[in-house]
XYZ file of C-alpha atoms in Angstrom:
419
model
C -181.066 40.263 -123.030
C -183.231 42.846 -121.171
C -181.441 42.003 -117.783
C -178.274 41.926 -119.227
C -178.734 45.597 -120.505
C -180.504 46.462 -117.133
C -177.182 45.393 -115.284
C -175.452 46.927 -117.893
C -176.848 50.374 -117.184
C -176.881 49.920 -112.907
C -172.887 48.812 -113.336
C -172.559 52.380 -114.913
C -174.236 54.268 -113.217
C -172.728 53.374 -110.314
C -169.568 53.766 -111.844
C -170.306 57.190 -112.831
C -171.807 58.228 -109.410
C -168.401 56.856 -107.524
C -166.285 59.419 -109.825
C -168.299 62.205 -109.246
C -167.866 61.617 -105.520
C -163.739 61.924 -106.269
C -163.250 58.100 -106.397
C -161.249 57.629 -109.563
C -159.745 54.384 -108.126
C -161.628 51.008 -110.130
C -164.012 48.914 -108.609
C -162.319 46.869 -106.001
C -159.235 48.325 -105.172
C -158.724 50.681 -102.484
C -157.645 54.406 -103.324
C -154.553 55.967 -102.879
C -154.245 57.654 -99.586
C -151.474 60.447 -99.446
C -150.529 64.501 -100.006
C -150.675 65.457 -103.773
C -147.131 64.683 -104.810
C -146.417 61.640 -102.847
C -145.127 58.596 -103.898
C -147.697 56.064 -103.259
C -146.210 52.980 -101.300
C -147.345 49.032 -102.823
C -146.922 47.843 -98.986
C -149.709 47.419 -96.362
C -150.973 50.926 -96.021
C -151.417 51.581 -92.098
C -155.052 52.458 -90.600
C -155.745 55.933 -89.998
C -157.865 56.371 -86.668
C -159.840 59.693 -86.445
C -159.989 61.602 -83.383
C -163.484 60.381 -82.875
C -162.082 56.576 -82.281
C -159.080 57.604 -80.374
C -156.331 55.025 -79.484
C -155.690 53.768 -76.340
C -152.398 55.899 -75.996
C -154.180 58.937 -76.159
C -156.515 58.333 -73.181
C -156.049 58.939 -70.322
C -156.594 55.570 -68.913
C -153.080 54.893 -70.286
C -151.399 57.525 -68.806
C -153.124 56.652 -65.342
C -151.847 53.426 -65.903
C -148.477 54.135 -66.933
C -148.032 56.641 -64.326
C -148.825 54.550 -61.386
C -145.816 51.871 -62.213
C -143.869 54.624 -63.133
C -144.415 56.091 -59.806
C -144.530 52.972 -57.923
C -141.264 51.912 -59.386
C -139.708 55.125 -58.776
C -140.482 55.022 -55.188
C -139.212 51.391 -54.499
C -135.712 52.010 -56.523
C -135.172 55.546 -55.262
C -134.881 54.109 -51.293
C -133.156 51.509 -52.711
C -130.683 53.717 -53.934
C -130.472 55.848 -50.575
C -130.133 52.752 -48.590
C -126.925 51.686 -50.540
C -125.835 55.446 -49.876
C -126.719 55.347 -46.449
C -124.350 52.597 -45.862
C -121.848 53.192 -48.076
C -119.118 50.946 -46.739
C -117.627 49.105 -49.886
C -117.838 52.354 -52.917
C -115.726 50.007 -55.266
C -118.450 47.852 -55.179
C -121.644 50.353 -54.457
C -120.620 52.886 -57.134
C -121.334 50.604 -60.024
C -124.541 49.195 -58.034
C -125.986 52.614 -57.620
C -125.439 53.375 -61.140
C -126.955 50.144 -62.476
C -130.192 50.811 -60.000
C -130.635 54.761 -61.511
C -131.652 52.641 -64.733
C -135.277 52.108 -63.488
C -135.726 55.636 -62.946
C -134.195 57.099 -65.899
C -136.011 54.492 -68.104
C -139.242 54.563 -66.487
C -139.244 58.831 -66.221
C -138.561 59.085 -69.873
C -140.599 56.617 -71.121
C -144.015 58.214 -69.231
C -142.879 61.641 -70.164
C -142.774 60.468 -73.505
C -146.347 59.272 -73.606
C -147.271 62.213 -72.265
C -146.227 64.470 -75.022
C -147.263 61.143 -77.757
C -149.382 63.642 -80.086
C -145.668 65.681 -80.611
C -143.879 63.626 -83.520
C -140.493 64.745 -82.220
C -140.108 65.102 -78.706
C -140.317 61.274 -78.069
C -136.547 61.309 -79.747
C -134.840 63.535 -77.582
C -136.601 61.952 -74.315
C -135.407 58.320 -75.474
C -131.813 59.899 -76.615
C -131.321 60.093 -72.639
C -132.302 56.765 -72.133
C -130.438 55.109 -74.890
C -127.045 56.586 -73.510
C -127.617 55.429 -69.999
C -127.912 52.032 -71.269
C -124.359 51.668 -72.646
C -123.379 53.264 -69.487
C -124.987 50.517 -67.268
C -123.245 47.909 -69.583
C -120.390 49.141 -68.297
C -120.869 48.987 -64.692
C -122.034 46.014 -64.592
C -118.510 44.160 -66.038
C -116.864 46.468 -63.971
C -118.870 45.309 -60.663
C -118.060 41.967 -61.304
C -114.445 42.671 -61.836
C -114.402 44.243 -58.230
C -116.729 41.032 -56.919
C -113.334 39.223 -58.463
C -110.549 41.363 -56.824
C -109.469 42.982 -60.208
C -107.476 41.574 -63.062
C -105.225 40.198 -61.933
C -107.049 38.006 -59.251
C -109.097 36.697 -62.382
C -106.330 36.275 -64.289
C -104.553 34.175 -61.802
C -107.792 31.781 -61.616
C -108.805 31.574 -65.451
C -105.296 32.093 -67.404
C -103.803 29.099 -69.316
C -107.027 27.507 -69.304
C -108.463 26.341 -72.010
C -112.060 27.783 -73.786
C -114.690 25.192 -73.566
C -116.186 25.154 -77.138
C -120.196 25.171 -77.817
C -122.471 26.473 -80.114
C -125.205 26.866 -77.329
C -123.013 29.284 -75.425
C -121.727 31.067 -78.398
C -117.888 30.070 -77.849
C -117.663 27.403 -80.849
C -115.277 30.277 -82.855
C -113.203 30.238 -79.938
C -112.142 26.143 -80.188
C -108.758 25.617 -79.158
C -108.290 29.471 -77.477
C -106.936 29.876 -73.759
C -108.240 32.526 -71.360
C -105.380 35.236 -71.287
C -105.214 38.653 -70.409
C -106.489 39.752 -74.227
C -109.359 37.781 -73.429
C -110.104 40.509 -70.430
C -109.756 43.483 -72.434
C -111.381 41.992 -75.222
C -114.533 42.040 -72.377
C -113.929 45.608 -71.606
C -113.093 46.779 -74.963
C -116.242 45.164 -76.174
C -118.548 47.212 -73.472
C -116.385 50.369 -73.793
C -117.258 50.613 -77.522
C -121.117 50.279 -77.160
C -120.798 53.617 -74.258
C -119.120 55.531 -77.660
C -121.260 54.071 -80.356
C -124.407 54.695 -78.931
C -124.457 58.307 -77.219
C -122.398 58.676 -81.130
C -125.778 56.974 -82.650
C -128.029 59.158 -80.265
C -126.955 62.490 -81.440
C -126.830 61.389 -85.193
C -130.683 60.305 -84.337
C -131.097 64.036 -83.044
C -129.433 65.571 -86.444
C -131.290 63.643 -88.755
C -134.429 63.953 -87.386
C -134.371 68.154 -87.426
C -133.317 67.686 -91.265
C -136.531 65.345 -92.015
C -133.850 62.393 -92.468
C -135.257 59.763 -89.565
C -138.418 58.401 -88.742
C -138.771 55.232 -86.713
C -140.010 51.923 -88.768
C -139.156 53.416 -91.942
C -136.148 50.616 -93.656
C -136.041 52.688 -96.864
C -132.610 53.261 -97.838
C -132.740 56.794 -98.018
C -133.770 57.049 -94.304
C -131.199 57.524 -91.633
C -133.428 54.729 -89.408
C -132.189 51.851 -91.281
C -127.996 52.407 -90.641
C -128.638 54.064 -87.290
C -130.591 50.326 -86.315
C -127.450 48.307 -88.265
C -124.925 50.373 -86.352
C -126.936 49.932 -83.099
C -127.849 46.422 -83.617
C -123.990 45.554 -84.033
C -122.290 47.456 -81.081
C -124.972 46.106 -78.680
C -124.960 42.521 -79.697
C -121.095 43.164 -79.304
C -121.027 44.612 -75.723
C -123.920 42.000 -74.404
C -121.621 38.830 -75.973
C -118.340 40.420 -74.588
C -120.721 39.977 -70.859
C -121.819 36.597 -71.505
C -117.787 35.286 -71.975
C -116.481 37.049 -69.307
C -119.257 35.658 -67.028
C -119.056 31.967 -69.148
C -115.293 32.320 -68.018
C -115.830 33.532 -64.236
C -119.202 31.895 -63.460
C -117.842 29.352 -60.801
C -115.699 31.867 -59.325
C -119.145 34.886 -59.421
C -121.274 31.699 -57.453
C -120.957 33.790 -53.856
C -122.486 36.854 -55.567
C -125.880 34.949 -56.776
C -124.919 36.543 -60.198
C -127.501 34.330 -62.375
C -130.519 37.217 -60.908
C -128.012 39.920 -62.033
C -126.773 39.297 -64.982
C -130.423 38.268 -66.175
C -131.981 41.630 -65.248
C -129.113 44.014 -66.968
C -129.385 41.734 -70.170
C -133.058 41.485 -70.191
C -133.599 45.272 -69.318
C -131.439 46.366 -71.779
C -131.648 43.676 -74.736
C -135.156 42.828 -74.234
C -136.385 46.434 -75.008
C -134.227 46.940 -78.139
C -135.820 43.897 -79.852
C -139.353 45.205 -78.924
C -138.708 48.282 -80.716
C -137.791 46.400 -83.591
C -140.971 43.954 -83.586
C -143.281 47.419 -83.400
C -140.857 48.578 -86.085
C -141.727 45.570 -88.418
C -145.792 45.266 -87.335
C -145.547 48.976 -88.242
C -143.832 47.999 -91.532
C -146.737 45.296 -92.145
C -149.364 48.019 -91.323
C -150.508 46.343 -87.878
C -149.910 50.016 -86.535
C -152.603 52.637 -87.094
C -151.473 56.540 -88.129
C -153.522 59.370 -86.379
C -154.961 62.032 -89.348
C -156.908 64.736 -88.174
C -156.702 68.713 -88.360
C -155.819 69.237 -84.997
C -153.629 65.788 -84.208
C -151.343 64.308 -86.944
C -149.099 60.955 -85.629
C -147.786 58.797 -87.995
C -147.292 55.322 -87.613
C -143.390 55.343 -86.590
C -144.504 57.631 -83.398
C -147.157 55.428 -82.266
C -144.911 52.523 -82.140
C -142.877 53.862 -79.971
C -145.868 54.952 -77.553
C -146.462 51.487 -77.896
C -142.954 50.969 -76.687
C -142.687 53.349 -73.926
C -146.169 52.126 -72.404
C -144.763 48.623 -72.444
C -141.721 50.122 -70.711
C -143.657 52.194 -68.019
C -145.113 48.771 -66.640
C -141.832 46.387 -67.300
C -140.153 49.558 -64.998
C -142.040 47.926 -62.172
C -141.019 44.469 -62.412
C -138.093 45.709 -62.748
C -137.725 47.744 -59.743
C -138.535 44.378 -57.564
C -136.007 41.995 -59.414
C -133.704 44.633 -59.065
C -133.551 45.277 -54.863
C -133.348 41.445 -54.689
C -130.790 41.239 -57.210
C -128.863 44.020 -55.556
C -129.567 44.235 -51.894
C -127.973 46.831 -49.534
C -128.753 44.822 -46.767
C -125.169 42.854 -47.505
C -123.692 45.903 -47.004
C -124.958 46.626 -43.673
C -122.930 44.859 -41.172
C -119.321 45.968 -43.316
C -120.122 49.180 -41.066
C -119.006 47.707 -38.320
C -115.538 47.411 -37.164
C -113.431 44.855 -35.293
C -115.346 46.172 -32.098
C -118.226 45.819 -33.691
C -118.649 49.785 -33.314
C -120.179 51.404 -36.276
C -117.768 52.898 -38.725
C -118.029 56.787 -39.829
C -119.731 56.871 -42.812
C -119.676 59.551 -45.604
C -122.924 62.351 -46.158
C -125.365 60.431 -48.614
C -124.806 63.800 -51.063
C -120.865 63.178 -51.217
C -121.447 59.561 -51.987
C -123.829 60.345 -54.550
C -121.688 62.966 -55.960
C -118.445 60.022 -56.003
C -120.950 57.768 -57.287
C -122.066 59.786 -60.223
C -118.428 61.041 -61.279
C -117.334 59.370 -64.538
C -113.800 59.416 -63.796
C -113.394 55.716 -63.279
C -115.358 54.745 -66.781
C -112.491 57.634 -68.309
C -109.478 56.204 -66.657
C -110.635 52.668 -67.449
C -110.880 53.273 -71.170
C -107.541 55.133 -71.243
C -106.316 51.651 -69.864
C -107.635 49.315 -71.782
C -107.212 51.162 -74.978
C -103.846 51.585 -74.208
C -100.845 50.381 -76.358
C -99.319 49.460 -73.025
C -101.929 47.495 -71.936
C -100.746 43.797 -71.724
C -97.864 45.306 -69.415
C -99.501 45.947 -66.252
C -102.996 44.967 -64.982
C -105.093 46.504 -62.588
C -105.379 44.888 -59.154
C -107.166 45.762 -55.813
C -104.269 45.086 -53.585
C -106.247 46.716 -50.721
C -108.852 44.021 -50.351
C -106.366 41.436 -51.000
C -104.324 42.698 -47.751
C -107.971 42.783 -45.773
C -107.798 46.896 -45.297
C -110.566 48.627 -44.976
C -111.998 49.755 -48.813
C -110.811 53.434 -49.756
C -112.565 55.773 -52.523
C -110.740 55.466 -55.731
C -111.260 59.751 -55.601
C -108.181 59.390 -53.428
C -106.480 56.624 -55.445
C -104.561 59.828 -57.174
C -103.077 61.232 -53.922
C -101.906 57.583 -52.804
C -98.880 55.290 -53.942
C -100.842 52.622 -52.525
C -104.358 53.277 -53.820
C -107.013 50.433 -54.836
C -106.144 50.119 -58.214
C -102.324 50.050 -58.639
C -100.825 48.632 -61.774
C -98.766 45.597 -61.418
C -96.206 44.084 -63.695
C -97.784 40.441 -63.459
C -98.492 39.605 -67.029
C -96.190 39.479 -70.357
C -96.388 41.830 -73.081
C -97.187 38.799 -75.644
C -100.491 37.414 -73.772
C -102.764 38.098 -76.662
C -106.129 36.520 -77.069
């Protein structure tokens, strides 16, 4: 009985001498952390990390580290893209390779700038709002490069139409049992990479409004938050524009053989799909509380931020690997001897600053949408008669001033090909 009241009297005290320190929480549970006025979350509350135990993101071991295959991968793709200037000798081709290659920089600048400025909750959105719209435009390109690989539309179409879709689940074409490859079936493929260049600059600049009005913060699935539709609305459009790829090159993979298009195709899919989902796996370890906030007077980061330095380190070092699949994916060296003509005399080329100025003009991308959004669509297709005659390849820039330009329409298919 005398124990019993000792223990008695130590359990209180105790008790009483945790209150008066401010702990009003009961023995064994963990206190609320938040500003007066919050509502208190029942999920995993994330670590805080003082500035005395600083993460790695914040040293600068990481941005030596980050920098150097930033650097180092900015190096290798930027003389791969002058070498593919230098000899510019097929632009149908070149334009859309040059604009794939500017990925590594753009994606590898952004990403270290944004781990530079990691302690500033906000600036991290507008640097990857650049990034994010290049992404839809390299989509793009890349069906488009293969269409000129091809000859155009209608030199696929007169290879793949009437036949039938093979049907399996692996490949993702069981829906499509019983279908034919027609010209619908084309501009399904472009239509399907066109909308993902509109959705997500349209998604990027909603990101940017929401987040000046308090409305967006990355990780944060509550229903209230902008983060949760923005990532539905992404997650749709891109799984859209990267299936719309895999049919057209399921449907053109025998005829893409002489282009080695396996090493291609992987690297645009994998650069571009492959970062998306590791946002969303820091987004849902940051949702479990795997990712640690940074509290301090002087530095406050919540969790959502340092996810995405996560992210962007991750991306500063892929960036390399990148760089190297990417000049043996898409080699200028191909392109070297198509300077030469019949006398095997080397053909006047263009100033590397007006090819990069014809590379970077969006005309094309405009023009193409205009065409396959078109009501008139199924009653003309677009067809590179010049390399089907042998000529020499022309710049579509003078396509306009030409009856008999690269990409003349041609009545070849009916108006009731649907697919």
């Amino acid at each position: 009985m005398i124990i019993y009241k000792i223990l008695t009297i130590y359990d209180m005290s105790g008790f009483l001498k945790a209150t008066s320190m401010g702990n009003s929480s009961p023995i064994g549970l963990a206190p609320a952390v938040g500003p007066p006025g919050a509502n208190v979350s029942l999920g995993p509350v994330a670590p805080q990390v003082t500035p005395d135990e600083p993460i790695f993101l914040m040293t600068p071991a990481a941005q030596a580290v980050s920098g150097f295959f930033v650097w180092t991968a900015l190096l290798l793709t930027c003389h791969q893209i002058y070498m593919h200037l230098r000899y510019y000798s097929s632009p149908n081709e070149q334009r859309h390779i040059v604009r794939i290659l500017f990925i590594v920089p753009i994606y590898a600048f952004d990403s270290w700038l944004s781990l530079l400025f990691f302690t500033n909750e906000e600036y991290y959105v507008y640097f990857d709002t650049v990034r994010d719209c290049y992404e839809a435009f390299v989509i793009y390109n890349f069906l488009s490069l293969c269409y000129e690989y091809l000859g155009g539309e209608s030199a696929i179409m007169a290879e793949i139409r009437g036949k039938p879709i093979e049907s399996s689940c692996v490949y993702g074409t069981c829906c499509l049992w019983g279908r034919t490859y027609s010209i619908g079936f084309l501009r399904f493929c472009k239509q399907a990479t066109l909308q993902f260049c509109v959705v997500k600059p349209l998604m990027a600049m909603i990101t940017v409004i929401l987040q000046a009005f308090g409305k967006y913060r990355d990780g944060d699935f509550n229903v209230a938050s902008g983060y949760l539709y923005v990532t539905i609305v992404y997650n749709i459009s891109v799984s859209l524009s990267l299936y719309a790829l895999f049919l057209f090159y399921f449907a053109t993979r025998e005829l893409l053989v002489p282009y080695s298009p396996v090493l291609k195709f992987f690297m645009v899919k994998s650069v571009i799909f492959l970062s998306f989902w590791q946002g969303m796996l820091l987004a849902i370890l940051e949702k479990c509380g795997a990712i640690p906030q940074i509290h301090s007077p002087d530095v406050s980061v919540g969790e959502g931020t340092v996810a995405a330095g996560y992210q962007n380190f991750i991306i500063c070092i892929e960036m390399f690997f990148a760089a190297v699949a990417l000049r043996h994916a898409f080699t200028y060296k191909v392109y070297m001897d198509k300077r030469l003509d019949s006398h095997g005399r080397c053909a006047p080329m263009k100033s590397i600053s007006s090819s990069l100025k014809e590379t970077m003009n969006p005309g094309d991308m405009v023009q193409d949408a205009i065409h396959n959004f078109s009501p008139a669509y199924q009653q003309y297709t677009q067809q590179s008669t010049l390399e089907q005659r042998g000529g020499p390849p022309v710049s579509r820039s003078h396509s306009t001033t030409s009856t008999r330009g690269d990409n003349e329409k041609t009545l070849l298919l009916s108006s009731d090909d649907e697919f």
